[in-house]
Amino acid sequence: MTVGLKRELGLFSAINLILAVMIGSGIFVSPASALKYSGSVGMCLVVWAICGVISLLGALAFAELSTVVPRSGAEYAYFMDSFTPLHPFWGPLPAFLYSWLMVIIIRPAEVAVIVLTFSEYLCQPVMDALCIANPQGVQQVKKAVALAGLGIITYINSRSVRLYVKVQNIFGSFKVLACLVVIACGVYELSIGNTANLAQGFAGTSASPKNIALSFYSGLWAYDGWSAVSTVTEEIKQPERNIPKSIMISVPIVTALYVCMNIAYMSVLSVPEMVGSQAVAVTFGERILGPFAFIIPLGVALSTFGCALSVQFGVTRLCYVSGQDGFMLQGFSFVHHKRHTPAPAVAFQGLVAFIFIASGDIVRLIEFASFMIWVSYGTAMVSLLVLRRTRSQVPRPYKVPTWIPIFICLVAVFLSVTPIVTDPDPMYLFALGFALLGVPVYYCCCYKKTLQPKACLNRLTYCLQVLFEAVPPDAPEP
């Protein structure tokens, strides 16, 4: 028997993985941007619905890619298989830059921000109940709780995939339950006649193309995460069946939840109240739940914990496959000889996220660097079209119409350019600069391999093996 990643994620777990990554804190905390830019409740609901359809189309295109390239890593794997044969230098570069950005900056920083949000919503009700108002002490407690939460998710992801599945299924269920509580409150308010805000319909709809564009930009960012299941293709049971099926179930569920939750918010809060609220769901809960308002912050905390757990789960698989191809340390591609988890990669991601949490405010870094995610989505659509020509003979149990990847590619270009055009900021240059910094690193360390201290790297790999009891995948089980 050999050591390696095992197929332990069934259909329900795959659905929960997508729900966990897509439903973070956004729909609870700040769904007001789409309303602000669309200008009316009617147009806002249309934006949320259309964004759900666009996300479904993009996810279905990824489902086809996962059947052609049945390897974990999502975009990274697609870039390697589609572009590498085209040119010895430029071909592997997109895959390296993607792993460079996601493994070093974007995903661990995203985990750090989500864990800090978890701590914020878990601690604040307790602090208020205990009348603790010392700002410095409160911040220290929140950071300590965030670090504890990071330690827990890192332990879960390194311990076993089965433990991850059990925990994620529980938190995913609670997350959907929190959404249903908001929706149920909205249904009650509508049933007693509180329809004044919704009755405004499309009155006040913005006629500015820029504002409409920004409303869609805000909505589509809230739906981000639909590619999550493609990052763990090697651990999905019957991926050719379960990946498309999980997408076709989960993305419509998220769309329905998002639209219904916005209707619920609008049944209680006016447009100015929603736009002006820092945490819409909390304001909604305080208005309608009274002494049970703590349910909303608790729901946000559960939602963010599950989201952070799944984001880290996905990026460790990217780190794992990058190590296999020599784009990261070889030791990151090793797995625990009994638990079959990429323990060194999980520990590395936990360490990087720890550094981000300890370093201070990183929210702006995420805001400016995350537009690169849609660059990767657009490039993935190009890789799908390339693979249809270069691997036309590969069986495709699932295939989308050609207009879908072309359409998603255009959407990706729009979402990549919009933030730079509408709000030019030097931080975008920093994000692009860090991405371009990967080119000389790739040239020296991966292409020419002139800056690889082999003795040092071999010793580090040996230390990782001993420390984490890890062995190369496909090695005989001890």
Coordinates of N, CA, C and O in Angstrom, one line a residue, residues 182-269:
V182 N -32.0 34.4 9.5 CA -32.2 35.8 8.9 C -33.4 35.8 8.0 O -34.2 36.7 8.0
I183 N -33.4 34.8 7.1 CA -34.5 34.7 6.1 C -35.8 34.5 6.8 O -36.8 35.1 6.4
A184 N -35.9 33.6 7.8 CA -37.1 33.4 8.6 C -37.6 34.7 9.2 O -38.8 35.0 9.2
C185 N -36.7 35.5 9.8 CA -37.1 36.8 10.4 C -37.7 37.7 9.3 O -38.7 38.4 9.5
G186 N -37.0 37.7 8.1 CA -37.6 38.5 7.0 C -38.9 38.1 6.5 O -39.8 38.9 6.2
V187 N -39.1 36.7 6.5 CA -40.5 36.2 6.1 C -41.5 36.7 7.1 O -42.6 37.1 6.7
Y188 N -41.2 36.6 8.4 CA -42.1 37.1 9.4 C -42.4 38.6 9.2 O -43.6 39.0 9.3
E189 N -41.4 39.4 9.0 CA -41.7 40.8 8.8 C -42.5 41.1 7.6 O -43.4 42.0 7.6
L190 N -42.3 40.4 6.5 CA -43.1 40.6 5.3 C -44.6 40.1 5.6 O -45.5 40.7 5.1
S191 N -44.7 39.0 6.4 CA -46.0 38.5 6.6 C -46.9 39.4 7.4 O -48.1 39.4 7.4
I192 N -46.3 40.3 8.2 CA -47.0 41.3 9.1 C -47.2 42.6 8.4 O -47.6 43.6 9.0
G193 N -46.7 42.7 7.1 CA -46.9 43.9 6.3 C -45.8 44.9 6.2 O -46.0 46.0 5.7
N194 N -44.6 44.5 6.6 CA -43.5 45.5 6.5 C -42.9 45.4 5.1 O -41.8 44.7 4.9
T195 N -43.5 46.0 4.2 CA -43.1 45.9 2.8 C -42.8 47.3 2.2 O -42.5 47.4 1.0
A196 N -42.7 48.3 3.1 CA -42.6 49.7 2.6 C -41.2 49.8 1.9 O -41.2 50.5 0.8
N197 N -40.2 49.3 2.4 CA -38.8 49.4 1.8 C -38.8 48.7 0.4 O -38.3 49.2 -0.6
L198 N -39.3 47.5 0.4 CA -39.3 46.7 -0.9 C -40.3 47.3 -1.9 O -40.0 47.1 -3.1
A199 N -41.3 48.0 -1.4 CA -42.3 48.6 -2.4 C -41.7 49.7 -3.2 O -42.2 50.1 -4.2
Q200 N -40.5 50.2 -2.8 CA -39.8 51.2 -3.6 C -39.4 50.7 -5.0 O -39.2 51.5 -5.9
G201 N -39.2 49.4 -5.1 CA -38.9 48.8 -6.3 C -37.6 49.3 -7.0 O -36.6 49.4 -6.3
F202 N -37.7 49.8 -8.2 CA -36.6 50.2 -9.0 C -36.4 51.8 -8.9 O -35.6 52.3 -9.6
A203 N -37.2 52.4 -8.0 CA -37.1 53.8 -7.8 C -35.7 54.2 -7.3 O -35.2 53.7 -6.3
G204 N -35.0 55.1 -8.0 CA -33.7 55.5 -7.7 C -32.6 54.8 -8.3 O -31.4 55.0 -7.9
T205 N -32.9 53.8 -9.2 CA -31.9 53.0 -9.9 C -30.8 53.9 -10.5 O -31.2 54.9 -11.2
S206 N -29.6 53.7 -10.3 CA -28.5 54.5 -10.9 C -28.5 54.3 -12.4 O -28.5 53.2 -12.9
A207 N -28.3 55.4 -13.1 CA -28.2 55.4 -14.5 C -26.7 55.4 -15.0 O -26.4 55.4 -16.2
S208 N -25.8 55.5 -14.0 CA -24.4 55.6 -14.3 C -23.8 54.2 -14.6 O -23.9 53.3 -13.8
P209 N -23.2 54.0 -15.8 CA -22.6 52.7 -16.2 C -21.5 52.4 -15.2 O -21.4 51.2 -14.8
K210 N -20.8 53.4 -14.7 CA -19.8 53.1 -13.7 C -20.3 52.5 -12.4 O -19.8 51.5 -11.9
N211 N -21.4 53.1 -11.9 CA -22.1 52.6 -10.7 C -22.6 51.2 -10.9 O -22.5 50.3 -10.0
I212 N -23.3 51.0 -12.0 CA -23.8 49.6 -12.3 C -22.7 48.6 -12.3 O -22.8 47.5 -11.8
A213 N -21.6 49.0 -13.0 CA -20.4 48.1 -13.0 C -19.9 47.8 -11.6 O -19.6 46.7 -11.3
L214 N -19.8 48.8 -10.8 CA -19.3 48.6 -9.4 C -20.2 47.8 -8.6 O -19.8 47.0 -7.7
S215 N -21.6 47.9 -8.9 CA -22.5 47.0 -8.1 C -22.3 45.5 -8.5 O -22.3 44.7 -7.6
F216 N -22.1 45.3 -9.8 CA -21.8 43.9 -10.1 C -20.4 43.4 -9.6 O -20.2 42.3 -9.2
Y217 N -19.5 44.3 -9.6 CA -18.1 44.0 -9.0 C -18.3 43.6 -7.6 O -17.7 42.6 -7.1
S218 N -19.1 44.4 -6.8 CA -19.3 44.0 -5.4 C -20.0 42.7 -5.2 O -19.6 41.9 -4.3
G219 N -21.0 42.5 -6.0 CA -21.7 41.2 -5.9 C -20.9 40.0 -6.2 O -20.9 39.0 -5.5
L220 N -20.1 40.1 -7.3 CA -19.3 39.0 -7.7 C -18.2 38.6 -6.7 O -17.8 37.5 -6.6
W221 N -17.7 39.7 -6.1 CA -16.7 39.4 -5.0 C -17.3 38.6 -3.9 O -16.7 37.7 -3.3
A222 N -18.6 38.9 -3.6 CA -19.2 38.2 -2.5 C -19.4 36.7 -2.8 O -19.5 35.8 -1.9
Y223 N -19.5 36.4 -4.1 CA -19.7 35.0 -4.5 C -18.4 34.2 -4.7 O -18.4 33.1 -5.1
D224 N -17.3 34.9 -4.6 CA -16.0 34.3 -4.8 C -15.8 33.0 -4.0 O -16.2 33.0 -2.8
G225 N -15.2 32.0 -4.6 CA -15.0 30.7 -3.8 C -15.6 29.5 -4.6 O -15.5 28.4 -4.1
W226 N -16.3 29.8 -5.7 CA -16.9 28.7 -6.4 C -15.9 27.7 -7.0 O -16.3 26.6 -7.4
S227 N -14.7 28.0 -7.1 CA -13.7 27.1 -7.6 C -13.1 26.2 -6.5 O -12.2 25.4 -6.8
A228 N -13.6 26.3 -5.3 CA -12.9 25.7 -4.2 C -12.8 24.1 -4.4 O -11.8 23.6 -4.0
V229 N -13.8 23.5 -4.9 CA -13.8 22.0 -5.0 C -12.7 21.6 -6.0 O -12.2 20.5 -5.9
S230 N -12.4 22.4 -6.9 CA -11.3 22.1 -7.9 C -9.9 22.0 -7.3 O -9.0 21.5 -7.9
T231 N -9.8 22.6 -6.1 CA -8.4 22.6 -5.5 C -8.1 21.3 -4.9 O -7.0 21.0 -4.6
V232 N -9.1 20.4 -4.7 CA -8.9 19.1 -4.0 C -9.4 18.0 -4.9 O -10.0 17.0 -4.4
T233 N -9.2 18.1 -6.2 CA -9.7 17.1 -7.1 C -9.3 15.7 -6.7 O -10.0 14.7 -6.8
E234 N -8.0 15.5 -6.3 CA -7.5 14.2 -6.0 C -8.1 13.6 -4.8 O -7.8 12.4 -4.5
E235 N -8.8 14.4 -4.0 CA -9.4 13.8 -2.8 C -11.0 13.7 -2.8 O -11.6 13.4 -1.9
I236 N -11.5 13.9 -4.0 CA -13.0 13.8 -4.3 C -13.3 12.4 -4.8 O -12.6 11.9 -5.7
K237 N -14.2 11.7 -4.2 CA -14.7 10.4 -4.7 C -15.4 10.7 -6.0 O -16.3 11.6 -6.1
Q238 N -15.1 9.9 -7.0 CA -15.8 10.0 -8.3 C -15.8 11.4 -8.8 O -16.9 12.0 -9.0
P239 N -14.7 12.1 -9.0 CA -14.6 13.5 -9.3 C -15.4 13.9 -10.6 O -16.0 15.0 -10.6
E240 N -15.4 13.0 -11.6 CA -16.1 13.3 -12.8 C -17.6 13.4 -12.6 O -18.3 14.1 -13.4
R241 N -18.1 12.8 -11.5 CA -19.5 12.9 -11.2 C -19.8 13.9 -10.1 O -20.7 14.7 -10.3
N242 N -19.0 13.9 -9.1 CA -19.3 14.7 -7.9 C -18.9 16.1 -8.0 O -19.6 17.0 -7.4
I243 N -17.9 16.5 -8.8 CA -17.5 17.9 -8.9 C -18.6 18.7 -9.6 O -19.1 19.7 -9.1
P244 N -19.1 18.2 -10.9 CA -20.1 19.0 -11.5 C -21.4 19.0 -10.7 O -22.1 20.0 -10.6
K245 N -21.7 17.9 -10.0 CA -23.0 17.8 -9.3 C -22.9 18.7 -8.0 O -23.9 19.4 -7.7
S246 N -21.8 18.7 -7.3 CA -21.7 19.6 -6.2 C -21.8 21.0 -6.5 O -22.4 21.8 -5.8
I247 N -21.3 21.4 -7.7 CA -21.3 22.8 -8.1 C -22.8 23.2 -8.5 O -23.3 24.2 -8.1
M248 N -23.5 22.3 -9.2 CA -24.8 22.5 -9.6 C -25.8 22.6 -8.5 O -26.9 23.1 -8.6
I249 N -25.4 22.0 -7.3 CA -26.2 22.1 -6.1 C -25.9 23.3 -5.3 O -26.8 24.0 -4.8
S250 N -24.6 23.4 -5.0 CA -24.2 24.4 -4.0 C -24.3 25.9 -4.5 O -24.8 26.8 -3.7
V251 N -23.9 26.2 -5.7 CA -23.9 27.6 -6.2 C -25.4 28.1 -6.3 O -25.6 29.2 -5.8
P252 N -26.4 27.4 -6.8 CA -27.8 27.8 -6.7 C -28.2 28.0 -5.2 O -29.0 28.9 -5.0
I253 N -27.8 27.1 -4.3 CA -28.1 27.3 -2.9 C -27.6 28.6 -2.4 O -28.4 29.4 -1.7
V254 N -26.4 28.9 -2.7 CA -25.8 30.2 -2.2 C -26.5 31.4 -2.9 O -26.8 32.4 -2.2
T255 N -26.9 31.3 -4.1 CA -27.6 32.4 -4.8 C -28.9 32.6 -4.2 O -29.3 33.7 -3.9
A256 N -29.7 31.5 -3.9 CA -31.0 31.7 -3.2 C -30.8 32.3 -1.9 O -31.6 33.1 -1.5
L257 N -29.8 31.8 -1.1 CA -29.6 32.4 0.2 C -29.3 33.9 0.2 O -29.8 34.7 1.0
Y258 N -28.4 34.2 -0.7 CA -28.0 35.6 -0.8 C -29.2 36.6 -1.2 O -29.4 37.6 -0.6
V259 N -29.9 36.1 -2.2 CA -31.1 37.0 -2.6 C -32.1 37.1 -1.5 O -32.6 38.1 -1.2
C260 N -32.4 35.9 -0.9 CA -33.4 35.9 0.2 C -33.0 36.7 1.4 O -33.8 37.4 2.1
M261 N -31.7 36.6 1.7 CA -31.2 37.4 2.9 C -31.2 38.9 2.6 O -31.5 39.7 3.5
N262 N -31.0 39.3 1.4 CA -31.1 40.7 1.1 C -32.5 41.2 1.1 O -32.8 42.3 1.6
I263 N -33.4 40.3 0.7 CA -34.9 40.7 0.8 C -35.2 40.8 2.3 O -35.9 41.8 2.7
A264 N -34.7 39.9 3.2 CA -34.9 40.0 4.6 C -34.4 41.3 5.2 O -35.1 42.0 6.0
Y265 N -33.2 41.6 4.8 CA -32.6 42.9 5.3 C -33.4 44.1 4.9 O -33.7 45.0 5.7
M266 N -33.9 44.1 3.7 CA -34.6 45.2 3.1 C -36.0 45.3 3.7 O -36.6 46.4 3.7
S267 N -36.5 44.2 4.3 CA -37.8 44.2 4.9 C -37.8 45.0 6.2 O -38.8 45.5 6.7
V268 N -36.6 45.1 6.8 CA -36.5 45.7 8.1 C -35.7 47.1 8.0 O -36.1 48.0 8.7
L269 N -34.7 47.1 7.2 CA -33.8 48.3 7.2 C -34.1 49.1 5.9 O -34.3 48.5 4.8

